[in-house]
Coordinates of C-alpha atoms in Angstrom, one line a residue:
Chain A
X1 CA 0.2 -37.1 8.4
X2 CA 0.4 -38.6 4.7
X3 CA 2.6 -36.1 2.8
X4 CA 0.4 -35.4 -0.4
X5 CA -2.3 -34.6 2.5
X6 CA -0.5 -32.4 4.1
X7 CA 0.9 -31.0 0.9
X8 CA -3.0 -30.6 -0.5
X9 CA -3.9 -29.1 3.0
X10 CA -1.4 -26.6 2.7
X11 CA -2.5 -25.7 -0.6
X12 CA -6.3 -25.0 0.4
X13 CA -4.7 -22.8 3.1
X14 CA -2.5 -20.9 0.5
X15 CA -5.7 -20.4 -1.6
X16 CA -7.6 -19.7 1.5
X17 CA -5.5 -17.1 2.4
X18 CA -5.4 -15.7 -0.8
X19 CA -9.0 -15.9 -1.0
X20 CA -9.3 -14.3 2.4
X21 CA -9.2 -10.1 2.0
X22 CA -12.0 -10.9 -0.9
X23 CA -14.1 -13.2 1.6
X24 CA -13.6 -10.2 4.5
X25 CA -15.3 -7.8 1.6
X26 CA -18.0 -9.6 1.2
X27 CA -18.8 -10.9 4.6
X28 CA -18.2 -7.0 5.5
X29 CA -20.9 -6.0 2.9
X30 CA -23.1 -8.2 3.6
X31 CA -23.3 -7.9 7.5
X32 CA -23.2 -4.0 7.1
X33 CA -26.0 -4.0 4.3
X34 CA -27.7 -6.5 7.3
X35 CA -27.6 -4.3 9.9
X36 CA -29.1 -0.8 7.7
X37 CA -31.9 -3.3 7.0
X38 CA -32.6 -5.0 10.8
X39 CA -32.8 -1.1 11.9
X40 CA -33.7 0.9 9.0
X41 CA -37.0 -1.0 8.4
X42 CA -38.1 -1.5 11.9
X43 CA -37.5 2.5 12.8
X44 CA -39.1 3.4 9.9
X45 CA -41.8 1.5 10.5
X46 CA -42.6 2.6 14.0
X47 CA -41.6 6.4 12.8
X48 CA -44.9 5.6 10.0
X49 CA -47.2 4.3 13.0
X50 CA -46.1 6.8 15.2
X51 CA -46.8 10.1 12.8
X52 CA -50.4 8.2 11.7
X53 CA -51.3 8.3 15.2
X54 CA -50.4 12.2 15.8
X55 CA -51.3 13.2 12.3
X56 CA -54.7 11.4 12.5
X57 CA -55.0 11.7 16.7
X58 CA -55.5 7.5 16.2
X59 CA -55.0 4.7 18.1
X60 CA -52.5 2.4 17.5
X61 CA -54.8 -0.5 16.6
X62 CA -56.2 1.9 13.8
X63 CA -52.7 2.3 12.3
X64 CA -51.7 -0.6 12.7
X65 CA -54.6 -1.4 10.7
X66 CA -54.0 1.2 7.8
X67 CA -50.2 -0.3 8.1
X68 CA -50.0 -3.3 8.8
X69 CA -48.3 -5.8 11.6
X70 CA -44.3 -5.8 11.1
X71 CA -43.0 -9.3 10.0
X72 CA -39.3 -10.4 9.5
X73 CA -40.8 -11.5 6.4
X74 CA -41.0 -8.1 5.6
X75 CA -37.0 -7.6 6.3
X76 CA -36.1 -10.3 4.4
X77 CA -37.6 -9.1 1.4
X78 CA -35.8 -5.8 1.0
X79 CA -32.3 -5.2 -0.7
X80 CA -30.7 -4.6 2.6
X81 CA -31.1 -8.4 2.7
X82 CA -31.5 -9.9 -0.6
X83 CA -28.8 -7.7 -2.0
X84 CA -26.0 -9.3 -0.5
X85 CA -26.7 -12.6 -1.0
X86 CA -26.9 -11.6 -4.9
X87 CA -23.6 -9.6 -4.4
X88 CA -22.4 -12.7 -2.7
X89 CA -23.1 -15.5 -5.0
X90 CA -22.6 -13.6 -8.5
X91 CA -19.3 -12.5 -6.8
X92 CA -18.3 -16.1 -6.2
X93 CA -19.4 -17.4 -9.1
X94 CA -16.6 -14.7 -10.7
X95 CA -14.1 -15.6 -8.0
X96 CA -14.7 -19.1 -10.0
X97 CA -13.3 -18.2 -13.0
X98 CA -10.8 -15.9 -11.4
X99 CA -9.4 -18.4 -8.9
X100 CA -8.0 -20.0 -12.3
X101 CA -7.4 -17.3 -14.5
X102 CA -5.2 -15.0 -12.2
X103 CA -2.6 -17.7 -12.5
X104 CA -2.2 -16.6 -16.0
X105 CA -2.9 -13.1 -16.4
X106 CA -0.8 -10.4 -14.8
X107 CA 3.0 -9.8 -14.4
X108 CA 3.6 -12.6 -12.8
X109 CA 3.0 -16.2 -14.2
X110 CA 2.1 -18.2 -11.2
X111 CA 0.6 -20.8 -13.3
X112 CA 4.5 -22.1 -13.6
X113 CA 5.0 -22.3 -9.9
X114 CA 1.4 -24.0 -9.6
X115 CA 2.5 -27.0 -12.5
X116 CA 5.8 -27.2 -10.9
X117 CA 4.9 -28.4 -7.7
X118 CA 6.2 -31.6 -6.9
X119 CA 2.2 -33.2 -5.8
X120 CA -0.4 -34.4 -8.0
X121 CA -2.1 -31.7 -10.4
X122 CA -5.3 -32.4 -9.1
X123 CA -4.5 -30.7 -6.0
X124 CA -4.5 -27.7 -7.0
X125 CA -7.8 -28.6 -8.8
X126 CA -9.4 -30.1 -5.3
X127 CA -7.6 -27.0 -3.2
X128 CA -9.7 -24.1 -5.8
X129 CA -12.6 -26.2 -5.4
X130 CA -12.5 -26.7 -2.1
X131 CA -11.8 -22.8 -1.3
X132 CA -15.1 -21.8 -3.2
X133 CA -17.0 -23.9 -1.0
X134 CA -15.5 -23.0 2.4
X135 CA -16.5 -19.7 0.6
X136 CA -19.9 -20.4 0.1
X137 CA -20.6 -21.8 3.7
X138 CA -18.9 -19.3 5.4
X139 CA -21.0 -16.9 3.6
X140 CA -24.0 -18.9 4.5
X141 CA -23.5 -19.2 8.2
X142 CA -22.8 -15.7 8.6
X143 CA -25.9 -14.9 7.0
X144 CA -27.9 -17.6 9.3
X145 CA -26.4 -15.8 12.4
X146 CA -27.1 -12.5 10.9
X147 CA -30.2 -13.3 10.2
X148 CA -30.7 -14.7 14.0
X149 CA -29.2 -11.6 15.6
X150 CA -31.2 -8.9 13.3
X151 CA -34.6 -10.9 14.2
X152 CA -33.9 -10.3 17.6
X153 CA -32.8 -6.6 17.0
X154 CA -36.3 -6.1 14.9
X155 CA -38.2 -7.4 17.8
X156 CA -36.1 -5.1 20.2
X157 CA -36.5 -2.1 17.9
X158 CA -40.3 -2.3 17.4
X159 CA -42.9 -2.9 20.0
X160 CA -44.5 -6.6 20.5
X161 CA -47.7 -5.9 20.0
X162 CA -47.1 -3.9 16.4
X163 CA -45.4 -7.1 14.7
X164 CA -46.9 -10.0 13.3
X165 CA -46.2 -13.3 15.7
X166 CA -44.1 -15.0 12.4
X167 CA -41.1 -17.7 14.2
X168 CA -37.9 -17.4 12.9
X169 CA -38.1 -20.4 10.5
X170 CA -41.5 -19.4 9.2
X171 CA -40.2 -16.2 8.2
X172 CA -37.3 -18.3 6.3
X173 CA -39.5 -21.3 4.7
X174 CA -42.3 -18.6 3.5
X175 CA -39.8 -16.8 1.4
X176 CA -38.9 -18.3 -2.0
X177 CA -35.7 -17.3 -2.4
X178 CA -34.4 -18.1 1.5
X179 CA -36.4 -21.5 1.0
X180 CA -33.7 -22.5 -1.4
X181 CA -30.5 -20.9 -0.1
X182 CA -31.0 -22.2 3.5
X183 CA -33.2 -25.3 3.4
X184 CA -34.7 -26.4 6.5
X185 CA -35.3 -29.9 4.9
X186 CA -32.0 -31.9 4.3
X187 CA -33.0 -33.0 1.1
X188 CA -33.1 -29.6 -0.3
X189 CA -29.4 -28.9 1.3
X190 CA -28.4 -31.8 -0.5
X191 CA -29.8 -31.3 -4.0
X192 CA -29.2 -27.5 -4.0
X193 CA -25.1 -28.7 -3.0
X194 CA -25.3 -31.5 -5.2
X195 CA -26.5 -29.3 -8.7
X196 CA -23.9 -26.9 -6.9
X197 CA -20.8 -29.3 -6.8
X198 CA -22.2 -30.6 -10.7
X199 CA -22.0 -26.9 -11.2
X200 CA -18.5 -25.9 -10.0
X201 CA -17.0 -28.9 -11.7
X202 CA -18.2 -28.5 -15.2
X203 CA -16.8 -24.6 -14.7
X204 CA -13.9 -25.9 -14.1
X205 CA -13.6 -28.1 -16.6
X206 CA -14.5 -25.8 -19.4
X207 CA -12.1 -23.3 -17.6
X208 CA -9.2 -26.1 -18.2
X209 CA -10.3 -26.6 -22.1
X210 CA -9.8 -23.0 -22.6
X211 CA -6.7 -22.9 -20.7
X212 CA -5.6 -26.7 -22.6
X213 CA -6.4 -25.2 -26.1
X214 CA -7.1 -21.9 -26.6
X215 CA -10.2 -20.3 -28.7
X216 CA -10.7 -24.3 -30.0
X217 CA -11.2 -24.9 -26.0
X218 CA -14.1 -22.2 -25.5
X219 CA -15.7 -24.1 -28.4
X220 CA -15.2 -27.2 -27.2
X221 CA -16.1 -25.9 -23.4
X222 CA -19.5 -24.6 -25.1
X223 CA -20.5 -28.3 -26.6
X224 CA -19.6 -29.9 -23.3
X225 CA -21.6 -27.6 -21.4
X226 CA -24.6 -28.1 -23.4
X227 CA -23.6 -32.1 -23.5
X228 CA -23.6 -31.9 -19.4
X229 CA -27.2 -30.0 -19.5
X230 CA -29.0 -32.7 -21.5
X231 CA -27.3 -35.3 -19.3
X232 CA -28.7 -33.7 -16.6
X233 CA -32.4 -32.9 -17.9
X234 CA -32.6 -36.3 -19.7
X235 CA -34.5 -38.0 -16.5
X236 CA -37.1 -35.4 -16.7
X237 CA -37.8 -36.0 -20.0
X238 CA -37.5 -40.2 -20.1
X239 CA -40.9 -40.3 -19.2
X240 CA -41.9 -38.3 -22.6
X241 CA -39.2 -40.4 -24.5
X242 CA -41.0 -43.7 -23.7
X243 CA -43.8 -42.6 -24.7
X244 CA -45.4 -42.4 -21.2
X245 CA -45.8 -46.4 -21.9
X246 CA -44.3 -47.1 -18.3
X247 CA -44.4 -45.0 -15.1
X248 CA -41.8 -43.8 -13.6
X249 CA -42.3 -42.6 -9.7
X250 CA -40.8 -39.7 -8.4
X251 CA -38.2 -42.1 -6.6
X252 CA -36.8 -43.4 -9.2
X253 CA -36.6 -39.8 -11.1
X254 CA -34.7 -39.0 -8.4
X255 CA -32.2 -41.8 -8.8
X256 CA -32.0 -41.2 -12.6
X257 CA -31.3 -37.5 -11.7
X258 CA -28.7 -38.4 -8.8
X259 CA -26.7 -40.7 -10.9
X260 CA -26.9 -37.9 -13.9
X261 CA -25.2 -35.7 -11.7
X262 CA -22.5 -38.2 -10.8
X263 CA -22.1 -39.4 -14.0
X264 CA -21.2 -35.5 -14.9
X265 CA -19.1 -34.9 -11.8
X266 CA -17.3 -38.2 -12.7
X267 CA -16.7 -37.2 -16.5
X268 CA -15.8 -33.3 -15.2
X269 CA -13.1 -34.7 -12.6
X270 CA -11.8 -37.2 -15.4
X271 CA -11.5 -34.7 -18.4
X272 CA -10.2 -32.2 -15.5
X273 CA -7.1 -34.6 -14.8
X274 CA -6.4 -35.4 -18.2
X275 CA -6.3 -31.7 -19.1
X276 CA -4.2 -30.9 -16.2
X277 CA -1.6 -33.6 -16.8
X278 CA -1.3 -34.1 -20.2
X279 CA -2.7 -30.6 -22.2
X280 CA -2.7 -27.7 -19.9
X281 CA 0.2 -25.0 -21.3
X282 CA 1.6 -22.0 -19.4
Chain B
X1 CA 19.9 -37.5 -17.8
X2 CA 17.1 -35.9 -19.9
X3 CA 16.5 -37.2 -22.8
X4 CA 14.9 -35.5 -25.4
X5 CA 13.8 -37.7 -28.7
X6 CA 12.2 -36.6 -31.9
X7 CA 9.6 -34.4 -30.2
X8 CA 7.5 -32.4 -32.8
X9 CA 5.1 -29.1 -32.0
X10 CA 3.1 -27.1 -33.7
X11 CA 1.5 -23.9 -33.1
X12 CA -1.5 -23.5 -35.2
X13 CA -0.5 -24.7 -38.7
X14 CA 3.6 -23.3 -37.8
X15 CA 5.7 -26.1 -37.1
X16 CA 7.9 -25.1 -34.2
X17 CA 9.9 -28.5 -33.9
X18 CA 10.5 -30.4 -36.2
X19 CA 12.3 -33.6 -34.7
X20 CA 14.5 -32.5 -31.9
X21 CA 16.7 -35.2 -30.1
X22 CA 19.2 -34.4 -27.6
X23 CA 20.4 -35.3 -24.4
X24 CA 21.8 -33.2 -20.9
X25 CA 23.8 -35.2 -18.6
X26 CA 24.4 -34.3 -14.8
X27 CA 28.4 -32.7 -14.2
X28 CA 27.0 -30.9 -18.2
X29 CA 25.9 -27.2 -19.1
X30 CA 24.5 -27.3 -22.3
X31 CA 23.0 -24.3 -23.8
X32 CA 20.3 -24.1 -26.4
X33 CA 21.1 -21.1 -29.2
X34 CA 18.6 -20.0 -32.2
X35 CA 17.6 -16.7 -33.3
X36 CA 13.9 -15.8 -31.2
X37 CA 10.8 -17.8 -31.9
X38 CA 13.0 -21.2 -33.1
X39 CA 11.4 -23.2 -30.2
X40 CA 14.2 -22.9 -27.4
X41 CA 11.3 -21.8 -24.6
X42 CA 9.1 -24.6 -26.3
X43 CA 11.7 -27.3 -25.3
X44 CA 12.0 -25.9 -21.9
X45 CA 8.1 -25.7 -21.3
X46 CA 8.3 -29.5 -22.5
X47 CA 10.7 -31.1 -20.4
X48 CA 8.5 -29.4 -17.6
X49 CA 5.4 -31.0 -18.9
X50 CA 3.7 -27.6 -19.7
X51 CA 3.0 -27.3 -23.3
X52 CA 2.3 -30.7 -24.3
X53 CA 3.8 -32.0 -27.3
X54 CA 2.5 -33.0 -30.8
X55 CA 4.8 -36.5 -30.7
X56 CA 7.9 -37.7 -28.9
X57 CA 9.3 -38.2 -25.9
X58 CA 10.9 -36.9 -23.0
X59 CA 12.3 -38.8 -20.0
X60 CA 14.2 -37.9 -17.0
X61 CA 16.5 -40.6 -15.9
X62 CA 14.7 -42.9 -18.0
X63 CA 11.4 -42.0 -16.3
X64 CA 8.6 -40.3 -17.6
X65 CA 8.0 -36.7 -15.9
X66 CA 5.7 -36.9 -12.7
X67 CA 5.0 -34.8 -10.4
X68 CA 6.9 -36.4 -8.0
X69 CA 9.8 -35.4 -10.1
X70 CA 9.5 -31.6 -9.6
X71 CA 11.8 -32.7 -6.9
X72 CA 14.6 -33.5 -8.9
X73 CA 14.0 -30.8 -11.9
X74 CA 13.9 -27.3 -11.5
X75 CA 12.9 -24.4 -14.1
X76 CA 13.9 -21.2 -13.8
X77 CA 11.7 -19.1 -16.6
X78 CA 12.1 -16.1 -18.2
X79 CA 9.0 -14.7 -15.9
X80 CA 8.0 -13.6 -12.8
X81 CA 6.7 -16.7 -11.0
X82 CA 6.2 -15.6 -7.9
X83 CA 3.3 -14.0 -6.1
X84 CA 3.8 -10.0 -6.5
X85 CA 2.4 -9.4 -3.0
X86 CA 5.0 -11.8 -1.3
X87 CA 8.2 -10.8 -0.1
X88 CA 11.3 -12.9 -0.5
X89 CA 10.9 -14.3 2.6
X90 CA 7.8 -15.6 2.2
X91 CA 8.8 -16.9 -1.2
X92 CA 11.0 -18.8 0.2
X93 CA 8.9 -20.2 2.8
X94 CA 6.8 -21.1 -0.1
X95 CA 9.2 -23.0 -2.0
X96 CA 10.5 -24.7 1.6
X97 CA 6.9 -25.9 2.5
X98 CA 6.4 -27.9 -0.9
X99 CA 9.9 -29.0 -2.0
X100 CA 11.6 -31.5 0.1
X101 CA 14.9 -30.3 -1.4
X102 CA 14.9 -26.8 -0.9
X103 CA 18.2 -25.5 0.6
X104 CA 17.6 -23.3 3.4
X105 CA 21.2 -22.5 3.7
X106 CA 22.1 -22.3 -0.2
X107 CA 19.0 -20.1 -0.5
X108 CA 20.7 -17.9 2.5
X109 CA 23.7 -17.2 0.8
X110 CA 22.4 -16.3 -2.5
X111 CA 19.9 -14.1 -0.3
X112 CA 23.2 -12.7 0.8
X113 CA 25.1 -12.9 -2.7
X114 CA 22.9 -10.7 -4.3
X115 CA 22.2 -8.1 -1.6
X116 CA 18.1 -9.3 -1.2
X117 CA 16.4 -7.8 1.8
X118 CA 14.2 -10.7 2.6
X119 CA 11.5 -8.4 3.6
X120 CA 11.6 -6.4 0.0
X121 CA 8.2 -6.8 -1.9
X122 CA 8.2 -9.3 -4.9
X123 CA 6.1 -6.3 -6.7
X124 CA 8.1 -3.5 -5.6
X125 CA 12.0 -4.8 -7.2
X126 CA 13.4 -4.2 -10.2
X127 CA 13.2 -6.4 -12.8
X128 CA 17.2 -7.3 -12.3
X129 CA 16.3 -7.8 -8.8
X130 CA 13.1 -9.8 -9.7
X131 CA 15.6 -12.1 -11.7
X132 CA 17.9 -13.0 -8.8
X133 CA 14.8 -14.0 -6.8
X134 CA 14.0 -16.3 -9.6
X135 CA 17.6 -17.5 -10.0
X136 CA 17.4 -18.2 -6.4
X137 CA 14.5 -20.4 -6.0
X138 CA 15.6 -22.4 -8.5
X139 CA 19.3 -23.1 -7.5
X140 CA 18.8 -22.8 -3.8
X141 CA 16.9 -26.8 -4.9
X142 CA 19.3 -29.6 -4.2
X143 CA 18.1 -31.0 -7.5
X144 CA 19.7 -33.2 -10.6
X145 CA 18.7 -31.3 -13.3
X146 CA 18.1 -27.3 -14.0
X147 CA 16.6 -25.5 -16.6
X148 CA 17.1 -21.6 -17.3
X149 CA 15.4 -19.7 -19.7
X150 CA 17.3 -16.4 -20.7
X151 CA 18.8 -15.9 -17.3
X152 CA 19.8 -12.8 -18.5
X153 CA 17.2 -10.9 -20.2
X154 CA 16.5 -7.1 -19.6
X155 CA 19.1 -7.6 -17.1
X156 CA 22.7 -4.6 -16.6
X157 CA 25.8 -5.6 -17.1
X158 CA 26.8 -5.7 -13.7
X159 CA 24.0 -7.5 -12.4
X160 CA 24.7 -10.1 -15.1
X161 CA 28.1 -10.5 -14.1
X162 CA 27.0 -11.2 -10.3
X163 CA 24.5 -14.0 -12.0
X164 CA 27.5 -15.6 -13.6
X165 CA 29.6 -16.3 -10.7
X166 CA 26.5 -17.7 -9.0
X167 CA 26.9 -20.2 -11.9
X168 CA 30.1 -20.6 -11.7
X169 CA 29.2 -21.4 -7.5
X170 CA 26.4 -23.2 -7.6
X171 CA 25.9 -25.0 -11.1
X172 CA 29.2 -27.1 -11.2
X173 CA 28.7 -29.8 -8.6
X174 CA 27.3 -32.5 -10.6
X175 CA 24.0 -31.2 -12.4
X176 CA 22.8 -31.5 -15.2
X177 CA 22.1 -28.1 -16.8
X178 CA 20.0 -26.2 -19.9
X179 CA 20.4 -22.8 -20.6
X180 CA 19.2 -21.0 -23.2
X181 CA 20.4 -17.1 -24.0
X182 CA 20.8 -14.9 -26.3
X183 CA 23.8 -13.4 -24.3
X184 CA 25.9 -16.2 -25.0
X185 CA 29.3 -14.1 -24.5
X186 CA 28.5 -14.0 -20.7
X187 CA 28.5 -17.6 -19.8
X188 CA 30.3 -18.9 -23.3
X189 CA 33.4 -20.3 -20.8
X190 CA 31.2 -22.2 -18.7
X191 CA 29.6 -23.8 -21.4
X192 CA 30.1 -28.0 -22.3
X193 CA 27.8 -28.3 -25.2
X194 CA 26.0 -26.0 -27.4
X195 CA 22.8 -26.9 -29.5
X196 CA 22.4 -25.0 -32.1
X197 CA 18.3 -25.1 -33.3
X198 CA 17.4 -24.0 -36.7
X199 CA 13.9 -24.4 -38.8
X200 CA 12.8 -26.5 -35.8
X201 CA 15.6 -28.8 -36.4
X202 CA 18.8 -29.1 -34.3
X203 CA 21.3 -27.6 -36.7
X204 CA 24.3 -28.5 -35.1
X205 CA 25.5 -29.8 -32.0
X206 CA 29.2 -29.2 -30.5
X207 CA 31.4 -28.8 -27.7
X208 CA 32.4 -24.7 -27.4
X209 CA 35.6 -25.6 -25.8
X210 CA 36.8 -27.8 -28.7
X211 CA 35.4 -25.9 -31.5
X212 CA 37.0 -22.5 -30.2
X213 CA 40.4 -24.6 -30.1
X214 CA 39.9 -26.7 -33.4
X215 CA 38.2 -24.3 -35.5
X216 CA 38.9 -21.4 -33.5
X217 CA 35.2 -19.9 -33.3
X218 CA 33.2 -18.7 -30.8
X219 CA 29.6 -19.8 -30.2
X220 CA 28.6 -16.2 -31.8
X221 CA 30.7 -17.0 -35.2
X222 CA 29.3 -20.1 -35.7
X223 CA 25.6 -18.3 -35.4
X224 CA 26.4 -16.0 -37.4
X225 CA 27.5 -19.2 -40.1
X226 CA 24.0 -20.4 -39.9
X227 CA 21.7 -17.4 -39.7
X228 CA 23.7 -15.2 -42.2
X229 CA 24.3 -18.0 -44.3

């Protein structure tokens, strides 16, 4: 194997590694939070039907009707769900900054091992990166086979005919929120990870600026980030800008936008390495 | 050899250096003197390549520094560089996995030199302790060049001592080496060239064998000639 391969792969392990105990938190919140809600709703629910019935001397068609069917929709809505995947991503998008910033601050000054290494900056650029997205999709697919295993708990816990027949992936494509985070249509996944990868490389660039130059850096950080954002919205506003005098179709919006986002990715990476060689100071 | 010529930094409006030249040749120790804040860490941090530089230049063995030369530089800082959670051991496994010249069997004597117990947390030694760990991933390197920044700060007397003959083992050979201290007396007799920085400026520049013998100062009078006026 090349040796600046192996020297990056061993990098992203390092940061993996330190990444790890963090990752185990979450993952352990998030599957524990899971679980409450996969048998916390569904008992509650059938505890509601069940003391209709005896407190009313019902049937269970008539509280079901008072009540409603059970839907995993109706899971994935609660906090025992959504709650998580908030904690999750707001905790990653910290674990962003910090990924850099610990390198700094503290006793030790890690930052001067980092520089010293004998491979290209940009790996240790590439390995951070990297280690947030292994983040994100391990968090991801535990959630998809959370999600999985508590629909099949829910239909275990309550009986058949008190839910609402609602397929897995309806469940997932009704609800806004789990539309987004795990799109069933590939072109979702990739514009969702595309705005994403835009996203994690102007933090990191803007990180490096404060890191390169101090208070002048945030500043400087600040401009770029609202340069980056009118890159990135100009395409949905060329059609206002020309004065509506040509059409544009949704295809070719889409290209503008795609080559926006590279064009930002591309600047990010550039100003990234040119910081990290040539500016960054322990 | 490093060559350092008219670099110039600034901090803010505060000119820190002011036109530095100098060189370090392999088989040298050179040490860098000057009352605190005169820019001696600043070189340092330079020749690394992390604090970049106002103007000026700064080649090692005529080449420009690149990453690929972390393999024939070392830096031994006046910080703890080293993960708090790792042991020795693993600090050493560290250093062994990236640098094709780390000395396994160098690194096992000074291990053994300064009484480390591999398995002692990075977090939980003292700060003298802390030092030696330092002190050995930066020697255990079979490298040209080494650069120490105040070896030994914060550090006892005896501890100090056990650092010096650890330069007096593993410094001669034929490396190039920068010190800078403000415990000069410790290491004055290993010593080939002093730099003496003032105002940003190198004030003077002299061999503290030959001065001691012509002029019959140490390193400390002729300090004490500049900053006392």
């Amino acid at each position: 194997m090349k040796k600046t391969l192996k020297a990056f792969l061993n990098l992203t392990a390092f940061e993996l590694d330190r990444l790890s105990k963090f990752l185990y938190a979450l993952i352990g919140v998030t599957l524990v939070a899971n679980m409450i809600g996969y048998v916390l709703i569904p008992l509650r629910f059938t505890d509601r039907i069940n003391a209709y019935m005896v407190q009313n001397s019902v049937t269970e068609q008539q509280a079901l009707e008072v009540y409603g069917e059970l839907s995993f929709y109706d899971i994935l809505q609660t906090s025992w769900i959504l709650g998580p995947i908030a904690l999750g991503v707001s905790a990653l998008l910290l674990y962003a900054f910090f990924i850099w910033y610990r390198e700094w601050l503290g006793k030790n000054t890690f930052a001067y091992r980092l520089l010293m290494l004998p491979i290209p900056r940009m790996h240790i650029f590439y390995s951070k990166f990297v280690v947030i997205y292994v983040s994100i999709f391990t968090l991801i697919a535990i959630q998809i086979v959370s999600l999985i295993f508590g629909f099949n708990l829910m239909s275990a816990l309550v009986p058949s005919e008190w839910l609402r027949h609602m397929s897995f992936f309806s469940a997932l494509s009704m609800h806004p929120f789990f539309y987004y985070i795990l799109p069933l249509e590939p072109w979702i996944f990739l514009a969702i990870n595309g705005i994403g990868l835009v996203f994690l490389h102007v933090t990191f660039t803007v990180i490096l600026l404060e890191r390169s130059f101090s208070v002048k850096g945030i500043l400087i950080g600040i401009t770029y980030v609202l340069i980056t954002l009118l890159i990135a919205l100009f395409p949905a506003f060329l059609p206002e800008l020309i004065g509506n005098h040509y059409y544009l179709y949704n295809s070719e919006l889409l290209i503008l936008t795609v080559l926006s986002l590279g064009l930002i990715s591309f600047t990010s990476i550039m100003i990234s390495r040119f910081l990290l060689n040539k500016k960054i100071t322990v | 050899m490093i060559e350092i010529t008219d670099i110039h930094k600034q901090f803010g409006r505060k000119k820190v250096l002011n036109g530095v030249s100098f060189t370090v040749n392999k088989g040298e120790i050179s040490c860098l003197v000057g009352v605190n804040g005169v820019g001696k860490t600043t070189i340092l941090n330079a020749i690394m390549n992390l604090t970049p530089l106002k103007s000026g230049k700064i080649s090692i063995d005529g080449e420009k520094l690149t990453s690929s030369l972390y393999n024939k530089i070392a830096f031994i800082p006046d910080a703890a560089i080293s993960l708090p959670h790792y042991n020795v051991q693993e600090s050493m496994d560290f250093m062994a996995d990236y640098y094709d010249t780390w000395n396994a069997r160098r690194a096992k004597d000074i291990v053994t030199f300064f009484r480390l117990n591999p398995s002692d947390k990075l977090h939980d030694l003292s700060k003298g302790n802390q030092a030696k760990v330092n002190l050995l991933l930066g020697l255990a390197l079979d490298v040209d060049y080494i650069l120490m920044d105040e070896p030994f700060s914060g550090i006892d007397v005896f501890t100090r001592e056990q650092i010096t003959e650890v330069f007096s083992s593993y410094l001669v050979e034929d490396r190039g080496v920068l010190i800078t201290t403000h415990e000069i007396n410790d290491i004055e007799h290993l010593l080939d060239k002093v730099i003496l920085l003032d105002e940003g400026k190198i004030y003077k520049e002299f061999n503290a064998e030959v001065m001691r013998e012509t002029e019959g100062k140490s390193v400390i009078d002729v300090m004490r000639e500049v900053y006392n006026g």
